[in-house]
Coordinates of C-alpha atoms and ligand atoms in Angstrom, one line a residue:
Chain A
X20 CA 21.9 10.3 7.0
X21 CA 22.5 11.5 3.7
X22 CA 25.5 9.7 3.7
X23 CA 26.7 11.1 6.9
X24 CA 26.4 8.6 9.9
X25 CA 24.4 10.1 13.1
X26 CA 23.9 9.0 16.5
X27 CA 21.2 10.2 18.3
X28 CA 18.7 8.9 21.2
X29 CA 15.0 8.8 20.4
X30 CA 12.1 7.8 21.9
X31 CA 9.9 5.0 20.3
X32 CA 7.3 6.7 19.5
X33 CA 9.6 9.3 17.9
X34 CA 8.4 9.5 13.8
X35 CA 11.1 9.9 11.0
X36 CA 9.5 13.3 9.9
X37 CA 10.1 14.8 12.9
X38 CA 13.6 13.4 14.0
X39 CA 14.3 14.8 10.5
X40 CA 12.8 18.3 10.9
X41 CA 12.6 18.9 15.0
X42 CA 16.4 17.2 15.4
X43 CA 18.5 17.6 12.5
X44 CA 17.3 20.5 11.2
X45 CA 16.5 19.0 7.9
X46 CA 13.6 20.8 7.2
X47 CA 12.9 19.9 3.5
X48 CA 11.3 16.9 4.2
X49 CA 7.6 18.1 4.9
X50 CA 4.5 17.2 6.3
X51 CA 0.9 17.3 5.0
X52 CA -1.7 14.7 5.4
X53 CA 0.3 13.0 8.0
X54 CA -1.6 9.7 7.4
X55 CA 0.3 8.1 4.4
X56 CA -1.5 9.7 1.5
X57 CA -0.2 12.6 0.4
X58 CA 3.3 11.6 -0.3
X59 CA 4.9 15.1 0.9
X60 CA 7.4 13.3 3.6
X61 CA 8.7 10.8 1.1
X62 CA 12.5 10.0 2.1
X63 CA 14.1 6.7 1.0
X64 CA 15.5 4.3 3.6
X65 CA 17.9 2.2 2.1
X66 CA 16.7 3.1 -1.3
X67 CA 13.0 2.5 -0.7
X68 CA 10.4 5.1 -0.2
X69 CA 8.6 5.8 3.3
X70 CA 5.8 8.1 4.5
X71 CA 8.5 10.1 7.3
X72 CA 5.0 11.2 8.7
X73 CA 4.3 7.6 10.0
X74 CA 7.3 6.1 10.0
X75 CA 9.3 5.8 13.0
X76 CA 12.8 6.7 13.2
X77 CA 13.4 3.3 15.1
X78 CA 13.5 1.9 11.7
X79 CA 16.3 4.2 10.8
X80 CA 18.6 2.6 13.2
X81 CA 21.9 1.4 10.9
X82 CA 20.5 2.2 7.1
X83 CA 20.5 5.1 5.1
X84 CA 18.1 7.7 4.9
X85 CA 18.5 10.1 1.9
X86 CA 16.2 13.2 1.9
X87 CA 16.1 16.2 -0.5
X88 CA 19.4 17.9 1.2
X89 CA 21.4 14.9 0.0
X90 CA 20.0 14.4 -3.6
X91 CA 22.5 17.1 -5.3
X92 CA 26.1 15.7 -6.0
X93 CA 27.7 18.5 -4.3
X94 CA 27.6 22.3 -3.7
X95 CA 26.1 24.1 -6.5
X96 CA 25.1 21.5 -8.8
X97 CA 22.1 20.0 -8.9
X98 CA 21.1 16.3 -9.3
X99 CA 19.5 15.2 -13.2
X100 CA 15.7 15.4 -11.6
X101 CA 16.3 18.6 -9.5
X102 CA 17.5 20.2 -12.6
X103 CA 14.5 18.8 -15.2
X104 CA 12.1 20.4 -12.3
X105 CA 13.4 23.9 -13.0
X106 CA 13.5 23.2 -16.7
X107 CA 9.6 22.1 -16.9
X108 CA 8.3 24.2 -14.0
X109 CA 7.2 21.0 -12.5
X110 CA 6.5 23.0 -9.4
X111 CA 4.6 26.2 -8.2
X112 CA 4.8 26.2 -4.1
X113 CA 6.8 23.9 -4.0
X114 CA 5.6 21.8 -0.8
X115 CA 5.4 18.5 -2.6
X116 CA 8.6 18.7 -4.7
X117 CA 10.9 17.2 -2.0
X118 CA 8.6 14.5 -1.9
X119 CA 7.7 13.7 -5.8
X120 CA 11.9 14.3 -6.3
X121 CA 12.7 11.4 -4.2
X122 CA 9.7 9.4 -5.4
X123 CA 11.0 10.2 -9.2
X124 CA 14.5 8.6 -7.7
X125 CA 13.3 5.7 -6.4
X126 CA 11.2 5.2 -9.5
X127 CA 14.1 5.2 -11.5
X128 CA 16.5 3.2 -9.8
X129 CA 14.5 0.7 -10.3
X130 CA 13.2 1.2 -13.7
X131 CA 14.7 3.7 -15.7
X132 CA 13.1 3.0 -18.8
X133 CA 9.7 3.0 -17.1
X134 CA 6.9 3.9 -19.4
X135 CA 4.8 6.9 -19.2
X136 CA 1.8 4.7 -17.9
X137 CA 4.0 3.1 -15.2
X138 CA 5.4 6.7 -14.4
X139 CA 2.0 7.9 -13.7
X140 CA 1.0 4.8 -11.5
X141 CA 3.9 5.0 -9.5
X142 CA 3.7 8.6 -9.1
X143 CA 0.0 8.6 -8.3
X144 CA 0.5 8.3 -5.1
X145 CA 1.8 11.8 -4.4
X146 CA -0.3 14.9 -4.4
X147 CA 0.2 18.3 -6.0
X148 CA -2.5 20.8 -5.7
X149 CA -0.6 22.8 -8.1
X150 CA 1.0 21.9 -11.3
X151 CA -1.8 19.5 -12.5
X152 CA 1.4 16.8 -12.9
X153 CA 2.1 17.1 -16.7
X154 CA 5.2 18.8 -15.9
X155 CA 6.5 16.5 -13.2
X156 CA 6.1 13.5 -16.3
X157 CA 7.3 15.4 -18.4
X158 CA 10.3 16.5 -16.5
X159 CA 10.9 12.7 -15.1
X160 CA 10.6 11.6 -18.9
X161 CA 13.5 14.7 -19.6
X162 CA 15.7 12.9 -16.8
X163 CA 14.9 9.1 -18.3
X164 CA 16.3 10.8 -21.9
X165 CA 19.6 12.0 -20.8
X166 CA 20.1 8.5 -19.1
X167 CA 19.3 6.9 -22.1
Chain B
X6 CA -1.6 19.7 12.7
X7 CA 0.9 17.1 12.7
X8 CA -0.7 14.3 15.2
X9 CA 1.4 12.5 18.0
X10 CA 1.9 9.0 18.9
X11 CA 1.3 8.0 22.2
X12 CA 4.3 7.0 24.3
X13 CA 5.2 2.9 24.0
X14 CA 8.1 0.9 24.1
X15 CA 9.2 -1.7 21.7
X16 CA 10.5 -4.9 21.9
X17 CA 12.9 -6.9 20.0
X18 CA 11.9 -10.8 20.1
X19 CA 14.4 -13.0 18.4
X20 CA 12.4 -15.7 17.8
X21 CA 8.4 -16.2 17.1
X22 CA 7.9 -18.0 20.5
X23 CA 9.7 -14.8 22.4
X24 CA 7.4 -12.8 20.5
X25 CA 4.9 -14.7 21.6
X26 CA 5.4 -15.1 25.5
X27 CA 5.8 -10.8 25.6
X28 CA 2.2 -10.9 23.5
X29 CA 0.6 -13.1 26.3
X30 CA 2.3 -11.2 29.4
X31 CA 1.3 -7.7 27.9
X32 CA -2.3 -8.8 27.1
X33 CA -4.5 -6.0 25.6
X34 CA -1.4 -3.4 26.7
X35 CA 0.5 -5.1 23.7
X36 CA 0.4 -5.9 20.0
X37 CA 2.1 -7.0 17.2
X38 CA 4.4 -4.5 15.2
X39 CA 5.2 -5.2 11.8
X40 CA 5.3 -2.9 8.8
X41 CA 3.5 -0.4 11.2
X42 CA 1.1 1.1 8.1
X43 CA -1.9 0.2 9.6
X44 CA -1.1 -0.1 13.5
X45 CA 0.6 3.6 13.5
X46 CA -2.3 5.3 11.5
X47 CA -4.4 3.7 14.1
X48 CA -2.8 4.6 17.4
X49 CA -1.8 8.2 15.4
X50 CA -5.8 8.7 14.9
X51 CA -6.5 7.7 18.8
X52 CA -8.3 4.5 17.6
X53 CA -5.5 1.9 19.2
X54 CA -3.6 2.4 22.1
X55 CA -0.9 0.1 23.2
X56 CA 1.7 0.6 25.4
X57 CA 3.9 -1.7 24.4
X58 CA 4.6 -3.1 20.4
X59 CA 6.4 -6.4 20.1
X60 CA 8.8 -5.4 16.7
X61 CA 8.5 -9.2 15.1
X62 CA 11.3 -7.8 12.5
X63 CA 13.9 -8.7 14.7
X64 CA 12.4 -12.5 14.0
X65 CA 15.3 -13.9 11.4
X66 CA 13.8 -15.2 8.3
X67 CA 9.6 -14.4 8.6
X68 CA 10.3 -12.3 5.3
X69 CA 11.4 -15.4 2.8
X70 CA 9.2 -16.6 0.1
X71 CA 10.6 -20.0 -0.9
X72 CA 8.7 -22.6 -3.8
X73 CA 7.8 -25.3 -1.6
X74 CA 6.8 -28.7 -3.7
X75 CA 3.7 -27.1 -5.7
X76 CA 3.1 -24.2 -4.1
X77 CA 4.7 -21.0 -2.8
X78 CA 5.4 -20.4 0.7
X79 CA 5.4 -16.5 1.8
X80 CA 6.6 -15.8 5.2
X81 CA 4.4 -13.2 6.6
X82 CA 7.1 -9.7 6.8
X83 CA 7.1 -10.0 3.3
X84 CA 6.6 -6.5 2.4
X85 CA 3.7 -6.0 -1.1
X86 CA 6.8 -4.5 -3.1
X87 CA 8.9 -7.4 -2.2
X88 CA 6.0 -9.9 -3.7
X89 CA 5.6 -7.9 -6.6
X90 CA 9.4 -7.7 -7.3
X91 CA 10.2 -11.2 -6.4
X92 CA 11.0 -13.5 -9.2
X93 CA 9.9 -16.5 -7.9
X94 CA 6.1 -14.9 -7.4
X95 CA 6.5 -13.2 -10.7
X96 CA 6.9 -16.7 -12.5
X97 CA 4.9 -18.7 -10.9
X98 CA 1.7 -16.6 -9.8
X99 CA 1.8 -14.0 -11.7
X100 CA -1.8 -12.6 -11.0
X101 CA -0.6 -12.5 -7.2
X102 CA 2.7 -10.1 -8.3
X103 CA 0.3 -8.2 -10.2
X104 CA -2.3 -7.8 -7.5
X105 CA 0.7 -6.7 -5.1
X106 CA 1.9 -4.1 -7.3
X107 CA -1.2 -1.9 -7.6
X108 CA -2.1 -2.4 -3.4
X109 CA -2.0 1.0 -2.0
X110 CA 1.2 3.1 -3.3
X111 CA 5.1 2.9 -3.1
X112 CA 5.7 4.0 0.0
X113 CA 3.2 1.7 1.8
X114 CA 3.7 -1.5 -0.3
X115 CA 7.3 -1.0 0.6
X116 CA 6.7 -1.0 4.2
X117 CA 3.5 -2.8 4.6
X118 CA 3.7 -6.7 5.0
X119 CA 1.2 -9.6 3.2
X120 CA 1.2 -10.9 7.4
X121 CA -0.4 -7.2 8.4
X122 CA -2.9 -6.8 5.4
X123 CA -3.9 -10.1 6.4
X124 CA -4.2 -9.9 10.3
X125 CA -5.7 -6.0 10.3
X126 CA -8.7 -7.8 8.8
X127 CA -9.4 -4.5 6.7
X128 CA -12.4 -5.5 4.4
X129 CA -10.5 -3.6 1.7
X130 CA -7.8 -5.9 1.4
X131 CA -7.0 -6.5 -2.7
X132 CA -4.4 -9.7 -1.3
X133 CA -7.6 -11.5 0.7
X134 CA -9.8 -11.1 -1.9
X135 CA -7.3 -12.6 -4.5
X136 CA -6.2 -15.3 -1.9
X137 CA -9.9 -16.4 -1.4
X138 CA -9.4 -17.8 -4.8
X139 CA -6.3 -19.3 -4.9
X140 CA -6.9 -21.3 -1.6
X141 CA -4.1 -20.7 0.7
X142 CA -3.0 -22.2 4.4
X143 CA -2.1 -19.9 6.6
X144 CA -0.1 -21.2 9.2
X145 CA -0.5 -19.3 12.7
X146 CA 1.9 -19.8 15.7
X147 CA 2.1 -19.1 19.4
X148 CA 3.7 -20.4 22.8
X149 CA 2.4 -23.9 22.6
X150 CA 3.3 -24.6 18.7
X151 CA 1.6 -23.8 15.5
X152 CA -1.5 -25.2 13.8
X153 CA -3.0 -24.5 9.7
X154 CA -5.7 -22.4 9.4
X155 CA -7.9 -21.5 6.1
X156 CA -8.5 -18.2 4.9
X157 CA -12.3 -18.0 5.0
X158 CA -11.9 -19.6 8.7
X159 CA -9.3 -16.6 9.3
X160 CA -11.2 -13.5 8.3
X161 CA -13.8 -13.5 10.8
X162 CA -15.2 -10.1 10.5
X163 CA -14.5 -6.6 9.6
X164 CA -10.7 -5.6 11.5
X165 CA -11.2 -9.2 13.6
X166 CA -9.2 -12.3 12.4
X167 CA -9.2 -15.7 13.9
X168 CA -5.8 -15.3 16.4
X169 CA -5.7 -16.2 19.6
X170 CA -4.3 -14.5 22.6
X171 CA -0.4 -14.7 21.9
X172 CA -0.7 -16.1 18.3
X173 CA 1.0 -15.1 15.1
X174 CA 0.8 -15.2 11.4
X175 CA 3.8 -17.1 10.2
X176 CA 3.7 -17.6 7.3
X177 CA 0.6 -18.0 4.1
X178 CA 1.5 -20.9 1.3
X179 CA -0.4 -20.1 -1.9
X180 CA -0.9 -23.3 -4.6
X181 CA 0.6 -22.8 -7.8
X182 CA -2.2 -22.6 -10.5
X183 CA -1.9 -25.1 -13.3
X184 CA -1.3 -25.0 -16.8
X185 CA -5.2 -25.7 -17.1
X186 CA -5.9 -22.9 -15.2
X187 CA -6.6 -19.0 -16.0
X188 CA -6.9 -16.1 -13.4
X189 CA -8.2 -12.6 -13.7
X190 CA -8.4 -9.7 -10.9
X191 CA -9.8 -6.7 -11.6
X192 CA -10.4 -3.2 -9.4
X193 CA -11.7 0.2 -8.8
X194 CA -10.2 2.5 -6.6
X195 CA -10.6 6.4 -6.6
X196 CA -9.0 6.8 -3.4
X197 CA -6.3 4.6 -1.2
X198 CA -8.7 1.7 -0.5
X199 CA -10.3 0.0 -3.5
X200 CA -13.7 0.4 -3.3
X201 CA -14.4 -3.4 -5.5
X202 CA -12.1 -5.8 -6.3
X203 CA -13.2 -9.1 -8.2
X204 CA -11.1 -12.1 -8.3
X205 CA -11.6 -15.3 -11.0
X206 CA -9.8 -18.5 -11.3
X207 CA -11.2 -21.2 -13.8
X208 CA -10.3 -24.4 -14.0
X209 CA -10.7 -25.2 -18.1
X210 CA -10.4 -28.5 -19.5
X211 CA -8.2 -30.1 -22.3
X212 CA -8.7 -27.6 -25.1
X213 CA -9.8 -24.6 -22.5
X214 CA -13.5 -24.4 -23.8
X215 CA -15.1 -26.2 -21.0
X216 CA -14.9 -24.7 -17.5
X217 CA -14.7 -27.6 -15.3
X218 CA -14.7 -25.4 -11.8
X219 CA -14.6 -22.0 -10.8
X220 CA -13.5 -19.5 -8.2
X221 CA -14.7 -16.2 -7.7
X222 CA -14.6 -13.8 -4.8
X223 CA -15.4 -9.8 -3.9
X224 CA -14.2 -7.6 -1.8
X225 CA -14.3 -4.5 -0.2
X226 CA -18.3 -4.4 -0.3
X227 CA -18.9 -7.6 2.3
X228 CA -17.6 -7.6 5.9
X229 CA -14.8 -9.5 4.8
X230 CA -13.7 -10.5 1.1
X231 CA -16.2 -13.2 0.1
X232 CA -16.6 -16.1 -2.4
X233 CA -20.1 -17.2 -3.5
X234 CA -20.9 -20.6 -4.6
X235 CA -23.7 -20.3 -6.4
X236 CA -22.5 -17.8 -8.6
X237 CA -19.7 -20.3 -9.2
X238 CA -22.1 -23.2 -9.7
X239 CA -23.0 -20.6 -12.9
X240 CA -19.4 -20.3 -13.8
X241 CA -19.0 -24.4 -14.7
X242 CA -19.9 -25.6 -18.0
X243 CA -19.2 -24.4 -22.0
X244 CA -18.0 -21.3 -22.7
X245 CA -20.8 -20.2 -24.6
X246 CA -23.5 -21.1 -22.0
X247 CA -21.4 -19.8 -18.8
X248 CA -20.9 -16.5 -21.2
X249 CA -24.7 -16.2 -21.1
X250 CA -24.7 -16.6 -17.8
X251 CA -22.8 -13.8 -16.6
X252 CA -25.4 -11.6 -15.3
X253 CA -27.3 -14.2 -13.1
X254 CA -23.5 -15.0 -11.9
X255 CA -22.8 -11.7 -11.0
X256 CA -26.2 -10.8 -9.5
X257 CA -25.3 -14.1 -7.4
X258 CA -22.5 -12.4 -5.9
X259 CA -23.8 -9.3 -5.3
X260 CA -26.5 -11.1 -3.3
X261 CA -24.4 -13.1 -1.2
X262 CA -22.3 -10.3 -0.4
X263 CA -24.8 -8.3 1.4
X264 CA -24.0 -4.9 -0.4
X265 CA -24.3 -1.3 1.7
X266 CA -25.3 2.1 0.6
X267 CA -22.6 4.1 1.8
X268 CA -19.7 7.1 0.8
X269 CA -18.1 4.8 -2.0
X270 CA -21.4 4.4 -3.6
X271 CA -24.9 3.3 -3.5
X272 CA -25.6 -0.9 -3.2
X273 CA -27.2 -1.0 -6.9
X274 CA -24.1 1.0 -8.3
X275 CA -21.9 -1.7 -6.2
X276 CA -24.3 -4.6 -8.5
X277 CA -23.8 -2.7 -11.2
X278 CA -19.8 -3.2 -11.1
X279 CA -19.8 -6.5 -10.2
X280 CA -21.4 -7.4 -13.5
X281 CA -19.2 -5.3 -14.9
X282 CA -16.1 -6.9 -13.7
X283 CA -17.3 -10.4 -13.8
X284 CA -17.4 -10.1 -17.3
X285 CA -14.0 -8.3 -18.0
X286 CA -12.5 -11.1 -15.7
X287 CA -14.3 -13.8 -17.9
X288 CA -13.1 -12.2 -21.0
X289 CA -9.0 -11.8 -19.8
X290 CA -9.4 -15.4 -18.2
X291 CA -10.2 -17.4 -21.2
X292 CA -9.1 -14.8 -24.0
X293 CA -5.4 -16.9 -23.8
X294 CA -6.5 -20.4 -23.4
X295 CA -3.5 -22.0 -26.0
X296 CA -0.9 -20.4 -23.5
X297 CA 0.5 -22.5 -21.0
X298 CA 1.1 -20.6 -18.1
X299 CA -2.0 -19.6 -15.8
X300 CA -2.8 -15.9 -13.8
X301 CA -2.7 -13.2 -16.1
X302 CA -4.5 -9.8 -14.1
X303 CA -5.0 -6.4 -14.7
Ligands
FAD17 C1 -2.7 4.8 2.6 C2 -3.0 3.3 2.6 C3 -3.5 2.7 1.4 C4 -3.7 1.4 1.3 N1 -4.3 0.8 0.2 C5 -4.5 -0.5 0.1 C6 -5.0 -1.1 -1.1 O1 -5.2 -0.4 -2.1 N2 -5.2 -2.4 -1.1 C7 -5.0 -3.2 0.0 O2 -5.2 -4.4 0.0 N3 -4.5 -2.7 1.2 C8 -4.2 -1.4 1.2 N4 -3.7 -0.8 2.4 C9 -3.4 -1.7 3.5 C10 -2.0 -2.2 3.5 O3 -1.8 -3.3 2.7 C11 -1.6 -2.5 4.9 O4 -1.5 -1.3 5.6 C12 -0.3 -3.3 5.2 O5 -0.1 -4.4 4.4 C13 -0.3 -3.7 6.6 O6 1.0 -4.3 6.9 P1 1.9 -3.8 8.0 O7 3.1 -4.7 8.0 O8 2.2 -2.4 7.9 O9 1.0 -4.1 9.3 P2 1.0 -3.4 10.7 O10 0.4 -2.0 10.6 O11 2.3 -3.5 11.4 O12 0.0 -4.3 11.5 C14 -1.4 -4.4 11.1 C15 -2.1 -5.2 12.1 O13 -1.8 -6.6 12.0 C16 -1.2 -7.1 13.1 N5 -0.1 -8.0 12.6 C17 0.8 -7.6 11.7 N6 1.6 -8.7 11.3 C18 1.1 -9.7 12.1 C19 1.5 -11.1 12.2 N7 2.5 -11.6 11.4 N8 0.9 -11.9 13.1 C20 -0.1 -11.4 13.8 N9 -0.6 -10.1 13.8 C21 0.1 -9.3 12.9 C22 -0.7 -5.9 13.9 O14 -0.7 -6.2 15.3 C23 -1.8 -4.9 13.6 O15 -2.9 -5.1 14.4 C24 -3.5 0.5 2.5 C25 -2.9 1.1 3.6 C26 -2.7 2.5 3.7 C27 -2.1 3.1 5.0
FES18 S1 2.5 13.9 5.1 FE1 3.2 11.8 5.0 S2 2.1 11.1 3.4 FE2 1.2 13.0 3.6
FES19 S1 3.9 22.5 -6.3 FE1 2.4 23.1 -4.9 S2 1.7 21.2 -4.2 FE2 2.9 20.6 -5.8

């Protein structure tokens, strides 16, 4: 977990989302639609995104989870896409960030030279009722130049 | 309100005939447990209950996809992102990895498996409707061995598929198109199910003006994806003549399809598409004919 090995008992019918929030304590993953859509509970298991919401914690057993507590390098500094979010205000409540921040990872791991088109298709499937998503582009795209 | 699942247990089958004996000893009380998109949403939303789910995970191996002679075997855990990110898919049905990446989004098409879009029978399914046209055997075990089933003989109905008490979904192999053939697949979608999809595959002869057969299929408006032979019939013949043609093809399809009014839209504005799409699907499958490789989507 975040690059910290836990052991815990849970039930089966126990979902990611809530061993995260109700067990550990890690409460920035959050929880909207609860049915897959949304993209608020993204965490990535074993570099892969998952809805948390509907996603069993089973599936947890020996991989790593990373949420939004383990994204920054350390104490008081902040990873590349955390920091491009402040820069281009890509957030206003706030309630999807955790989400679209580890979607934006997992986006780039993969494909860091990922074209604006192929940003937007991979990011459409997170909701913000807020920022009408020109700044979360624009800030991944801020993130994809200082790779470059 | 965050919604509960009821309690179950799960097991942890090492091989397909373990899974299998648990599936006929539970009965209705038990179920297959794969990806879990579709089977948690369900038991989440009170539809399915089950108090026990046999995790076929644990099964070594039911997530390779391995070039077999001419075609390409795809065991059934093979997750959507897997497909589209596999090389071996990539290069040698492209149309499929490009159907696979634009099913549902990330976090599903990591999770959810070819084997569950296939067995939840969802009439929505982009993979089905694609696989309608490119013919695949879907090879099905349980206790007392295995046995090849087609896909229109598999999709039975809306959410039913031909399985048997204590049957499986190994594995679907998927015939590589030829150099002589061209596929197309195109989609709307304004929310997480598409609301059409349209799949074409032409077979064109020596210089690619002549379409000697055809394939088409819809889904997401019929009870299950569907192909319709007389709008292929329509599909065979010069390019020039099947071009004029279109309209009658597509109106073929919409008829055999048996098209409902409902939320996504009304049954003319479903025709309407269809004729829309055939046309696009024409146009991207014969625009390359000198290139050698077929399946090129959108
Ligand atoms: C939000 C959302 C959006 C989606 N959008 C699309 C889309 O755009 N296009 C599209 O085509 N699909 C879409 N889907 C469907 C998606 O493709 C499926 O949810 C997924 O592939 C199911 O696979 P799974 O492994 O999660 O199945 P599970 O949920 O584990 O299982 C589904 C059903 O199949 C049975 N099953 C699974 N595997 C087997 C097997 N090998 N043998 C026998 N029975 C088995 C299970 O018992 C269960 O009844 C969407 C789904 C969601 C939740
Ligand atoms: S809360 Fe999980 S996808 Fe919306
Ligand atoms: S910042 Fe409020 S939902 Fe995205």
């Amino acid at each position: 977990m975040n690059g910290v090995a836990v052991e815990q008992e849970i039930e089966p019918q126990e979902s990611l989302a809530s061993f995260l929030r109700e067990r550990l304590r890690l409460t920035g993953t959050k929880v909207s639609c609860d049915v897959q859509v949304c993209g608020a509970c993204t965490v990535l298991v074993d570099g892969l995104p998952v809805s948390a919401c509907t996603y069993l914690a089973y599936e947890a057993r020996d991989r790593d989870v990373l949420t939004v507590e383990g994204l920054a390098p350390s104490d008081g500094e902040l990873h590349p896409l955390q920091r491009a979010f402040l820069e281009d205000n890509a957030y206003q409540c706030g309630f999807c960030t955790s989400g679209m921040l580890l979607t934006a990872k997992s986006l780039l791991d993969t494909n860091p030279t990922a074209t604006e088109e192929e940003i937007v298709e991979y990011m459409d499937g997170n909701l913000c009722r807020c920022t009408g998503y020109r700044p979360i582009v624009a800030a991944i795209k801020r993130v994809q130049g200082e790779l470059a | 309100m965050p919604m509960f699942l009821p309690r179950f247990t799960i097991d942890q089958p090492s091989t397909l005939g373990e899974a299998s004996r648990l599936l006929r000893e539970y009965g209705e009380d038990g179920c297959v447990y794969a990806g879990g998109t579709e089977l948690l949403l369900a038991m989440k939303k009170g539809g399915l209950r089950y108090g026990h789910l046999v995790d076929i995970k644990t099964v070594p191996g039911l997530d390779a996809v391995a070039q077999q002679d001419g075609a390409v075997r795809i065991g059934a855990l093979a997750t959507h992102m897997a497909l589209e990110r596999s090389s071996l898919v990539r290069s040698k049905l492209p149309i499929f990895a490009q159907v696979e990446a634009r099913v549902a989004n990330p976090r599903v098409r990591a999770s959810g498996t070819l084997g569950g879009n296939l067995c939840f029978g969802e009439p929505h399914s982009d993979p089905a409707t694609l696989l309608l046209c490119l013919e695949p055997t879907l090879r099905v075990t349980g206790a007392d061995g295995s046995r090849e089933v087609p896909l229109p003989v598999f999709m039975v109905g809306p959410y039913e598929v031909a399985l048997e008490p204590g049957e499986l979904l190994e594995s679907v192999t998927v015939p590589l198109l030829g150099a002589h053939q061209r596929a197309a697949y195109r989609k709307f979608q304004l929310h997480e199910y598409p609301m059409l999809g349209l799949a074409l595959v032409l077979d064109l002869d020596q210089r690619g003006a002549v379409t000697t057969s055809a394939r088409v299929a819809i889904g997401s408006v019929s009870p299950t994806p569907r192909r319709s032979e007389a709008a292929e019939a329509l599909l065979v013949g010069e390019r020039g003549a099947v071009r004029g043609r279109l309209d009658e093809a597509a109106n073929a399809l919409a008829d055999d399809a048996d098209l409902l009014d409902d939320h996504e839209g009304s049954a003319e504005y479903k025709r309407h598409l269809i004729g829309v799409f055939l046309k696009q699907a024409f146009e991207e499958a014969t625009a390359d004919t000198s290139a050698a490789s077929g399946g090129r989507g959108s």
